[in-house]
Coordinates of C-alpha atoms in Angstrom, one line a residue:
M23 CA 0.0 0.0 0.0
T24 CA 1.5 3.3 -1.1
N25 CA 1.5 6.0 1.6
P26 CA -0.2 9.3 0.6
V27 CA 2.0 12.2 -0.3
R28 CA 2.2 14.9 2.4
N29 CA 2.0 18.0 0.3
V30 CA 1.0 18.9 -3.2
L31 CA 2.2 21.9 -5.3
F32 CA 0.1 22.3 -8.5
I33 CA 1.8 25.0 -10.7
M34 CA 0.1 26.5 -13.7
A35 CA 1.5 29.0 -16.2
D36 CA -0.8 31.0 -18.4
Q37 CA -0.6 30.7 -22.1
L38 CA 2.6 28.7 -22.2
R39 CA 3.3 26.8 -25.4
W40 CA 4.4 23.2 -25.1
D41 CA 7.4 23.8 -27.4
H42 CA 8.7 26.7 -25.4
L43 CA 10.9 24.7 -22.9
G44 CA 14.4 23.6 -23.2
C45 CA 13.5 20.1 -22.3
A46 CA 10.9 20.1 -25.1
G47 CA 13.6 20.9 -27.7
H48 CA 13.6 24.7 -28.0
P49 CA 17.1 25.4 -29.3
W50 CA 17.6 28.8 -27.6
L51 CA 15.1 29.2 -24.7
K52 CA 16.7 28.8 -21.3
T53 CA 14.6 26.9 -18.8
P54 CA 17.1 25.1 -16.6
H55 CA 14.9 24.7 -13.6
L56 CA 12.0 23.3 -15.4
D57 CA 14.3 21.0 -17.3
A58 CA 15.7 19.8 -14.0
L59 CA 12.1 19.3 -12.7
A60 CA 11.4 17.1 -15.7
R61 CA 14.5 15.0 -14.9
R62 CA 13.2 14.4 -11.4
G63 CA 9.8 13.2 -12.6
V64 CA 7.9 12.4 -15.8
R65 CA 7.4 14.7 -18.7
F66 CA 4.2 13.9 -20.6
A67 CA 5.0 14.8 -24.2
N68 CA 1.4 14.5 -25.4
A69 CA -0.6 16.5 -22.8
F70 CA -3.6 18.4 -24.0
V71 CA -6.1 20.8 -22.6
N72 CA -9.9 20.3 -23.0
S73 CA -10.4 23.8 -24.2
G74 CA -8.1 26.4 -25.7
V75 CA -9.6 29.1 -23.6
C76 CA -8.4 30.1 -20.1
G77 CA -11.7 29.8 -18.2
P78 CA -13.1 26.5 -19.5
S79 CA -9.7 24.9 -19.6
R80 CA -9.0 25.8 -16.0
M81 CA -12.5 24.5 -14.9
S82 CA -11.6 21.2 -16.4
Y83 CA -8.3 21.2 -14.5
Y84 CA -10.3 22.0 -11.3
T85 CA -13.3 19.7 -11.7
G86 CA -11.8 16.7 -13.6
R87 CA -14.7 17.2 -16.0
Y88 CA -14.9 18.2 -19.7
P89 CA -16.4 21.6 -20.6
I90 CA -19.5 19.9 -22.1
S91 CA -20.1 18.4 -18.6
H92 CA -19.1 21.3 -16.3
G93 CA -20.7 24.0 -18.5
A94 CA -18.3 26.9 -18.0
T95 CA -17.6 27.2 -21.7
W96 CA -16.0 30.6 -21.9
N97 CA -14.2 33.2 -19.7
R98 CA -16.4 34.8 -17.1
V99 CA -19.1 32.1 -17.5
P100 CA -19.6 30.9 -14.0
L101 CA -19.0 27.3 -12.9
G102 CA -22.5 26.1 -11.8
V103 CA -22.9 25.9 -8.0
G104 CA -23.7 22.2 -8.4
E105 CA -20.3 21.5 -9.8
R106 CA -17.7 20.2 -7.4
T107 CA -14.0 21.2 -7.5
L108 CA -10.8 19.8 -6.2
G109 CA -11.0 22.1 -3.2
E110 CA -14.4 20.8 -2.2
Y111 CA -13.2 17.2 -2.5
M112 CA -10.3 17.9 -0.3
R113 CA -12.4 19.8 2.2
D114 CA -14.7 16.8 2.6
S115 CA -11.6 14.9 3.8
G116 CA -10.3 17.6 6.1
R117 CA -7.7 19.1 3.7
R118 CA -7.6 22.6 2.3
L119 CA -6.7 23.8 -1.1
A120 CA -4.9 27.2 -1.1
L121 CA -4.5 29.5 -4.0
A122 CA -1.7 31.9 -5.0
G123 CA -2.5 33.5 -8.3
K124 CA -5.0 33.1 -11.1
T125 CA -8.0 30.8 -11.4
H126 CA -10.6 32.5 -13.7
V127 CA -13.3 31.2 -11.3
M128 CA -16.4 33.3 -11.5
P129 CA -19.1 33.1 -8.8
D130 CA -22.4 31.6 -9.8
D131 CA -24.4 34.5 -8.2
E132 CA -27.7 33.3 -9.5
G133 CA -27.1 29.8 -8.1
L134 CA -26.0 31.2 -4.8
R135 CA -29.2 33.3 -4.6
R136 CA -31.3 30.3 -5.3
L137 CA -29.8 28.5 -2.4
A138 CA -30.1 31.6 -0.2
L139 CA -26.3 31.8 0.2
D140 CA -24.4 35.0 0.2
G141 CA -20.8 35.9 0.1
G142 CA -20.7 36.5 3.8
S143 CA -21.1 32.8 4.8
E144 CA -18.2 30.4 4.9
L145 CA -19.9 28.1 2.4
G146 CA -20.9 31.0 0.2
R147 CA -17.3 32.3 0.1
L148 CA -15.9 28.8 -0.7
L149 CA -18.4 28.3 -3.5
A150 CA -17.8 31.7 -4.9
A151 CA -14.0 31.1 -5.0
G152 CA -14.3 27.6 -6.6
G153 CA -13.3 25.8 -3.5
F154 CA -10.0 27.7 -3.1
E155 CA -8.9 29.4 0.1
E156 CA -7.2 32.4 -1.4
V157 CA -3.7 33.3 -0.2
D158 CA -3.7 36.0 -2.9
R159 CA -6.1 36.0 -5.9
Y160 CA -4.5 37.6 -8.9
D161 CA -6.0 37.1 -12.3
G162 CA -3.8 39.6 -14.2
H163 CA -4.8 41.2 -17.5
H164 CA -6.5 44.1 -15.8
E165 CA -6.0 46.3 -12.7
P166 CA -6.2 44.0 -9.6
G167 CA -8.9 44.6 -7.0
D168 CA -9.1 44.0 -3.3
E169 CA -8.7 40.3 -3.8
S170 CA -4.9 40.8 -4.3
G171 CA -2.3 42.5 -2.2
Y172 CA -0.2 43.3 -5.3
P173 CA -1.4 47.0 -5.8
A174 CA -0.6 47.8 -2.1
F175 CA 2.7 46.0 -2.5
L176 CA 3.6 48.2 -5.5
R177 CA 2.6 51.4 -3.8
A178 CA 4.6 50.4 -0.7
H179 CA 7.7 50.1 -3.0
G180 CA 7.3 53.6 -4.5
Y181 CA 5.1 53.0 -7.5
D182 CA 2.9 56.0 -6.8
S183 CA -0.2 55.7 -8.9
A184 CA -3.9 55.0 -8.6
D185 CA -3.3 52.2 -11.0
P186 CA 0.3 51.0 -10.6
W187 CA -0.3 47.9 -12.7
S188 CA -1.2 49.9 -15.8
D189 CA 1.3 52.7 -15.2
F190 CA 4.3 50.6 -14.2
V191 CA 3.9 46.8 -14.6
I192 CA 2.7 46.8 -18.2
S193 CA 4.2 50.1 -19.3
G194 CA 7.7 51.2 -20.5
V195 CA 9.5 54.3 -21.5
D196 CA 10.2 54.8 -25.2
G197 CA 13.2 56.5 -26.8
E198 CA 11.6 60.0 -26.5
G199 CA 11.0 59.6 -22.8
R200 CA 7.3 58.9 -23.1
V201 CA 5.5 56.3 -21.0
V202 CA 3.9 53.8 -23.4
S203 CA 1.6 50.9 -22.8
G204 CA 2.3 47.2 -23.3
W205 CA -1.2 46.8 -24.6
Q206 CA 0.3 48.1 -27.8
M207 CA 2.5 45.2 -28.8
R208 CA 4.9 47.4 -30.7
N209 CA 6.2 48.5 -27.2
V210 CA 7.0 45.1 -25.7
H211 CA 10.6 45.3 -26.7
L212 CA 11.0 47.9 -23.9
P213 CA 11.6 46.9 -20.3
A214 CA 8.7 47.2 -18.0
R215 CA 8.8 50.2 -15.6
V216 CA 8.5 47.8 -12.7
R217 CA 11.7 46.4 -11.2
E218 CA 12.1 42.7 -11.7
A219 CA 12.0 42.0 -8.0
H220 CA 8.6 43.7 -7.9
S221 CA 7.1 42.0 -11.0
E222 CA 4.0 39.8 -11.1
T223 CA 6.0 36.6 -11.3
A224 CA 8.4 37.6 -8.4
F225 CA 5.4 38.7 -6.2
M226 CA 3.5 35.5 -6.7
T227 CA 6.5 33.4 -6.0
D228 CA 7.0 35.3 -2.7
Q229 CA 3.3 34.6 -1.8
A230 CA 3.9 30.9 -2.3
M231 CA 7.0 30.8 -0.2
G232 CA 5.3 32.9 2.5
F233 CA 2.4 30.4 2.6
M234 CA 4.8 27.5 3.0
R235 CA 6.6 29.2 5.8
R236 CA 3.3 29.8 7.6
M237 CA 2.2 26.2 7.3
G238 CA 5.3 25.1 9.1
D239 CA 5.0 21.3 9.9
Q240 CA 1.3 21.1 8.7
P241 CA 0.6 19.4 5.4
W242 CA -0.6 21.6 2.6
V243 CA -2.0 21.7 -0.9
L244 CA -1.2 24.8 -3.0
H245 CA -2.2 25.9 -6.4
L246 CA 0.4 28.3 -7.6
S247 CA -1.0 29.9 -10.7
Y248 CA 1.2 32.4 -12.6
V249 CA -0.3 35.0 -15.1
K250 CA 2.7 34.9 -17.4
P251 CA 3.7 34.6 -20.2
H252 CA 0.1 35.6 -21.1
W253 CA -0.2 39.1 -22.6
P254 CA 0.4 42.0 -22.0
Y255 CA 3.8 40.7 -23.1
M256 CA 5.8 43.2 -21.1
A257 CA 8.9 41.8 -19.4
P258 CA 11.1 43.6 -16.8
A259 CA 14.8 44.0 -17.4
P260 CA 16.9 42.1 -18.0
Y261 CA 14.4 39.6 -19.4
H262 CA 13.0 41.9 -22.0
A263 CA 16.3 41.8 -23.9
M264 CA 17.4 38.2 -23.2
Y265 CA 16.5 36.9 -26.7
T266 CA 16.6 38.3 -30.2
A267 CA 14.1 37.6 -32.9
D268 CA 16.5 35.2 -34.5
Q269 CA 16.6 33.2 -31.3
C270 CA 12.8 32.4 -31.6
L271 CA 11.1 29.5 -33.3
P272 CA 10.2 30.3 -36.9
V273 CA 6.6 31.1 -37.5
V274 CA 4.5 28.1 -38.7
R275 CA 2.2 29.3 -41.5
S276 CA 1.6 28.6 -45.2
A277 CA 0.1 30.6 -48.0
A278 CA -2.0 27.5 -48.8
E279 CA -3.9 28.0 -45.5
R280 CA -5.4 31.2 -46.9
E281 CA -6.8 29.5 -49.9
D282 CA -10.4 28.2 -49.6
E283 CA -10.3 29.0 -45.9
H284 CA -12.6 27.3 -43.4
P285 CA -15.3 30.0 -42.7
V286 CA -14.7 30.1 -39.0
L287 CA -11.0 30.4 -39.3
A288 CA -11.4 33.1 -42.0
A289 CA -13.5 35.1 -39.5
Y290 CA -10.9 34.6 -36.7
R291 CA -8.2 35.8 -39.0
Q292 CA -10.1 39.1 -39.3
S293 CA -9.7 39.8 -35.6
E294 CA -7.4 42.6 -34.4
E295 CA -5.0 40.3 -32.7
S296 CA -4.7 38.1 -35.8
L297 CA -4.2 41.0 -38.2
S298 CA -1.5 42.3 -35.9
F299 CA 0.2 38.9 -35.8
Q300 CA 0.1 38.6 -39.5
R301 CA 2.7 41.3 -39.5
D302 CA 6.3 40.1 -39.4
D303 CA 7.3 43.1 -37.3
C304 CA 4.8 42.1 -34.7
I305 CA 6.1 38.5 -34.6
R306 CA 9.7 39.6 -34.3
T307 CA 8.8 42.0 -31.5
V308 CA 6.5 39.9 -29.4
R309 CA 8.2 36.5 -29.5
P310 CA 11.5 37.6 -27.8
A311 CA 9.5 39.2 -25.0
Y312 CA 7.4 36.1 -24.7
Q313 CA 10.5 34.0 -24.3
G314 CA 11.9 36.4 -21.8
L315 CA 8.8 36.1 -19.6
I316 CA 9.2 32.3 -19.7
S317 CA 12.9 32.5 -18.6
Q318 CA 11.9 34.8 -15.8
L319 CA 9.2 32.3 -14.7
D320 CA 11.8 29.6 -14.8
A321 CA 14.2 31.6 -12.7
H322 CA 11.6 32.2 -10.0
L323 CA 10.6 28.5 -10.0
G324 CA 14.3 27.8 -9.4
R325 CA 14.2 30.2 -6.4
L326 CA 11.1 28.5 -5.1
F327 CA 12.5 25.0 -5.5
E328 CA 15.7 26.0 -3.8
F329 CA 13.7 27.4 -0.9
M330 CA 11.7 24.1 -0.7
D331 CA 14.8 22.1 -0.7
G332 CA 16.2 24.1 2.1
Q333 CA 13.0 23.5 4.1
G334 CA 13.0 19.8 3.4
L335 CA 9.8 20.1 1.4
L336 CA 10.9 18.8 -2.0
E337 CA 11.3 15.2 -0.7
E338 CA 7.7 15.2 0.6
T339 CA 5.8 17.2 -2.1
L340 CA 4.2 16.0 -5.3
I341 CA 4.6 18.7 -7.9
V342 CA 2.6 19.2 -11.1
F343 CA 3.6 21.8 -13.7
T344 CA 1.5 22.6 -16.7
A345 CA -0.3 25.4 -18.6
D346 CA -3.9 26.2 -19.4
H347 CA -3.2 26.5 -23.2
G348 CA -0.7 27.7 -25.7
D349 CA -0.4 30.9 -27.8
F350 CA -0.4 31.2 -31.6
L351 CA 2.0 34.1 -31.8
G352 CA 1.3 34.3 -35.5
D353 CA 1.3 30.6 -36.3
H354 CA -1.4 29.8 -38.9
W355 CA -2.0 33.5 -39.5
L356 CA -3.6 33.8 -36.0
G357 CA -3.1 35.6 -32.7
E358 CA -4.3 34.4 -29.2
K359 CA -5.5 30.8 -28.8
E360 CA -8.8 28.9 -28.8
L361 CA -8.7 27.0 -32.1
F362 CA -7.8 23.4 -32.7
Y363 CA -4.1 23.3 -33.4
D364 CA -1.4 21.6 -31.3
T365 CA 0.1 25.1 -30.9
V366 CA -2.7 25.9 -28.6
Q367 CA -4.2 22.6 -27.4
K368 CA -0.9 20.9 -26.4
V369 CA 0.8 22.0 -23.2
P370 CA 3.8 21.3 -21.0
F371 CA 3.0 18.7 -18.4
V372 CA 5.5 17.5 -15.8
V373 CA 4.7 15.5 -12.7
V374 CA 7.2 14.7 -9.9
D375 CA 6.1 12.1 -7.3
P376 CA 8.7 12.1 -4.5
R377 CA 7.8 8.6 -3.2
P378 CA 10.1 5.6 -3.9
E379 CA 7.3 4.0 -6.0
A380 CA 8.1 6.6 -8.7
D381 CA 11.9 6.1 -8.8
T382 CA 11.8 3.8 -11.8
T383 CA 10.2 6.5 -14.0
R384 CA 12.3 9.5 -13.1
G385 CA 13.5 11.3 -16.2
R386 CA 11.1 9.5 -18.4
V387 CA 9.3 11.1 -21.4
D388 CA 5.9 9.5 -21.6
E389 CA 4.3 9.6 -25.0
R390 CA 0.8 8.5 -23.9
F391 CA -2.1 11.0 -24.1
V392 CA -2.9 12.9 -20.9
E393 CA -5.5 15.6 -20.5
A394 CA -6.3 18.5 -18.1
V395 CA -9.1 16.4 -16.6
D396 CA -6.5 14.0 -15.2
V397 CA -5.2 16.4 -12.6
V398 CA -8.1 16.0 -10.1
P399 CA -8.0 12.2 -10.0
T400 CA -4.2 12.2 -9.8
L401 CA -4.1 14.6 -6.9
L402 CA -6.9 12.8 -5.0
D403 CA -5.2 9.5 -5.6
A404 CA -1.9 10.8 -4.4
L405 CA -3.4 12.1 -1.2
G406 CA -5.1 8.8 -0.6
L407 CA -8.6 10.3 -1.1
Q408 CA -11.5 8.6 -2.9
V409 CA -12.0 9.6 -6.6
P410 CA -15.7 10.2 -7.2
S411 CA -15.9 8.2 -10.4
H412 CA -19.5 9.1 -11.1
R413 CA -18.4 12.7 -11.5
V414 CA -14.7 12.8 -12.4
E415 CA -14.1 12.1 -16.1
G416 CA -10.2 12.0 -16.1
R417 CA -7.9 9.2 -15.0
S418 CA -5.2 9.1 -12.3
L419 CA -1.7 9.3 -13.7
L420 CA -0.2 7.5 -10.7
P421 CA 0.0 4.1 -12.5
L422 CA 2.0 5.8 -15.3
L423 CA 4.2 7.5 -12.7
H424 CA 4.8 4.3 -10.8
G425 CA 5.7 2.3 -13.9
G426 CA 3.1 -0.5 -13.4
P427 CA 1.0 -2.1 -16.1
V428 CA -1.8 0.1 -17.4
D429 CA -4.6 -1.4 -19.6
G430 CA -6.9 0.4 -21.9
W431 CA -5.3 3.8 -21.8
R432 CA -7.0 6.5 -23.9
E433 CA -6.1 6.6 -27.6
A434 CA -7.5 10.1 -28.3
V435 CA -7.9 13.5 -26.5
Y436 CA -10.9 15.8 -26.6
S437 CA -11.4 19.5 -26.7
E438 CA -14.2 21.9 -27.5
L439 CA -14.9 25.6 -28.2
D440 CA -17.7 28.0 -27.5
Y441 CA -17.0 31.1 -29.6
S442 CA -20.3 32.8 -29.0
F443 CA -18.6 35.7 -27.3
K444 CA -16.3 36.4 -30.2
A445 CA -16.8 38.9 -33.0
A446 CA -16.2 35.9 -35.4
R447 CA -19.7 34.6 -34.5
R448 CA -21.3 37.9 -35.6
L449 CA -19.2 38.0 -38.8
L450 CA -20.6 34.6 -39.6
G451 CA -24.2 35.6 -38.7
K452 CA -24.6 32.8 -36.2
P453 CA -26.8 32.8 -33.0
P454 CA -25.0 32.1 -29.8
Q455 CA -26.2 28.5 -29.4
E456 CA -24.7 27.6 -32.8
A457 CA -21.2 28.9 -32.2
R458 CA -19.7 25.6 -30.9
A459 CA -17.1 23.1 -32.0
F460 CA -16.0 19.6 -30.7
S461 CA -12.7 18.0 -31.5
L462 CA -10.9 14.6 -31.2
R463 CA -7.2 14.1 -31.8
D464 CA -5.5 10.8 -31.9
A465 CA -2.0 9.8 -33.1
R466 CA -3.0 10.2 -36.7
W467 CA -5.9 12.5 -37.1
R468 CA -7.2 15.9 -35.8
Y469 CA -11.0 16.0 -36.4
V470 CA -13.2 19.0 -35.7
H471 CA -17.0 19.0 -35.8
W472 CA -18.4 22.6 -36.2
L473 CA -22.1 23.3 -35.7
G474 CA -23.4 24.8 -38.9
A475 CA -20.0 24.8 -40.6
P476 CA -17.8 22.3 -42.5
E477 CA -15.8 19.7 -40.6
Q478 CA -12.1 19.9 -40.4
L479 CA -9.6 17.0 -40.7
F480 CA -5.8 17.0 -40.5
D481 CA -3.5 14.1 -41.2
L482 CA -0.9 14.5 -38.5
Q483 CA 1.5 12.0 -40.1
A484 CA 1.6 13.4 -43.6
D485 CA 1.0 17.0 -42.4
P486 CA 2.3 17.5 -38.8
Q487 CA 2.1 21.3 -39.1
E488 CA -1.6 21.1 -39.9
F489 CA -1.5 23.1 -43.1
Q490 CA -3.9 21.1 -45.3
D491 CA -7.5 20.9 -44.1
L492 CA -9.1 17.7 -45.4
G493 CA -12.5 18.4 -43.9
R494 CA -14.1 18.9 -47.3
D495 CA -11.9 16.4 -49.3
P496 CA -14.1 13.7 -50.9
G497 CA -11.2 11.2 -50.6
H498 CA -11.3 11.4 -46.8
A499 CA -15.0 11.0 -46.3
A500 CA -14.6 7.6 -44.7
V501 CA -12.1 8.9 -42.2
R502 CA -14.4 11.8 -41.2
E503 CA -17.3 9.3 -40.8
A504 CA -15.2 7.1 -38.5
M505 CA -14.1 10.2 -36.4
R506 CA -17.6 11.5 -36.3
R507 CA -18.8 8.1 -34.9
Q508 CA -16.0 8.1 -32.4
L509 CA -16.9 11.7 -31.3
L510 CA -20.5 10.7 -30.8
D511 CA -19.6 7.7 -28.7
F512 CA -17.3 9.9 -26.6
L513 CA -20.0 12.6 -26.0
A514 CA -22.6 9.9 -25.2
R515 CA -20.4 8.6 -22.4
R516 CA -20.1 12.0 -20.5
K517 CA -21.1 11.8 -16.8
H518 CA -24.3 13.7 -16.3
R519 CA -25.8 11.6 -13.4
T520 CA -23.8 13.4 -10.7
T521 CA -26.1 13.5 -7.7
V522 CA -25.7 9.8 -6.8
S523 CA -22.7 7.5 -7.0
D524 CA -22.4 4.3 -8.9
A525 CA -22.4 2.5 -5.5
F526 CA -25.7 4.1 -4.8
V527 CA -27.1 2.8 -8.1
E528 CA -25.8 -0.7 -7.4
S529 CA -27.3 -0.8 -4.0
R530 CA -30.8 0.1 -5.4
T531 CA -30.8 -1.9 -8.6
D532 CA -33.7 -4.4 -9.0
N533 CA -34.9 -3.5 -5.4
H534 CA -38.5 -2.7 -6.0
K535 CA -39.9 -5.8 -4.3
K536 CA -37.9 -5.0 -1.1
A537 CA -39.7 -1.6 -1.2
G538 CA -43.1 -3.3 -1.4
V539 CA -43.7 -2.7 -5.1
F540 CA -44.8 -5.8 -7.0
F541 CA -45.7 -4.5 -10.5
G542 CA -45.9 -6.9 -13.4
Q543 CA -46.9 -10.0 -11.6
W544 CA -49.4 -12.5 -13.0

């Protein structure tokens, strides 16, 4: 019987591409501490999110359920009050899940009102925060509110402004001495006005270390969720100038992609961010800053791991490192994320189990498919807690980490998109309920089923860069039909009976006569 782990550190980066780590083969990007982490554990080389959008992706990480099951299909769409998260499962067993950083959790205010719960009660606060007990909630991308101590921290260090985030953290000074904003990507070659030690990444690392100090000898579970390298792509010195444009991966795009475009992709390519990233000068300006933000993140993770080692925590802490999705950065003539390319859907994924049972797999690169939904069952399993199989749709990765035999592992991964909030939907003249897409990817094919639009199909063996869309090719009709049937089977197996367990069903199967009900007798 394997003893449960004492502590768990679940680290997430925001918008970090799978191919932007040294250990993943990037020829110039320096990530020595994440590379060392991978050598201590298992790097899953085929890890995928279940949505290429921050909010729904994170809700799959936090619930162990696919977006079509948990329902939070876009940013700022609340997770229903009936959905249960990792923090609630732990709370039921006397554990607590702390948060330092970003979650994208939105309170289900309507659901809380229906249950007569307000934000002042302990349960109301927990549900509103998605089951997290917040050390410091910091979602980035806008001026922080009272949920974060970062604005006060900045002012205490001399950044005198009503909005120090906008005026210092994401701003620089141009050659004429003018303060310019990182919202305009032409400016992200400049160093941020904030000192590196006072940056978002440094601050959140300090919050994590402070939490660990306060916990002392008590066991803990912490979700450390960084907002970088997500836009605004403004890096502090010296990281803003660590890389040149020639030390970045070449952009992956083809003129053939613009011929007979899929209508949804054509609409996406008309967005402001995509038009910007279709410019070579945008790509050559943003990518070095993006890489600098990643190296900065790696440096602070090194600082954190050194602290943990000094406290004796590394040898008793299970660590997961991953991201909520990637970033196009101009690949496929696109900016941002969301769509069904590996650039966005595939993410870094490293797990270090400190227990001796995992010694045989240390340093392994595992090619099997893993998904965001696997984190909840993995952490519950590692903590010795029951995995609620009638709700959770992922699988524990412990058998893979411990090197034992694993039967019937998945042969495909699933993702979906609700683009009803995007301008692309209006360009296409679609109502909100029709702006949906569902995708399966296996070792050979990437298949996408769009509501009210043509299917997509890519042959990943013949076309690994996903340039040639075979979704309307008559010669691949049989492949599309097979993938369509596989998708239907997958969707039919989602877990919607969540109020009772399978054990409850078993205990009450064929029990009507015990209850005094004798229908059907002659």
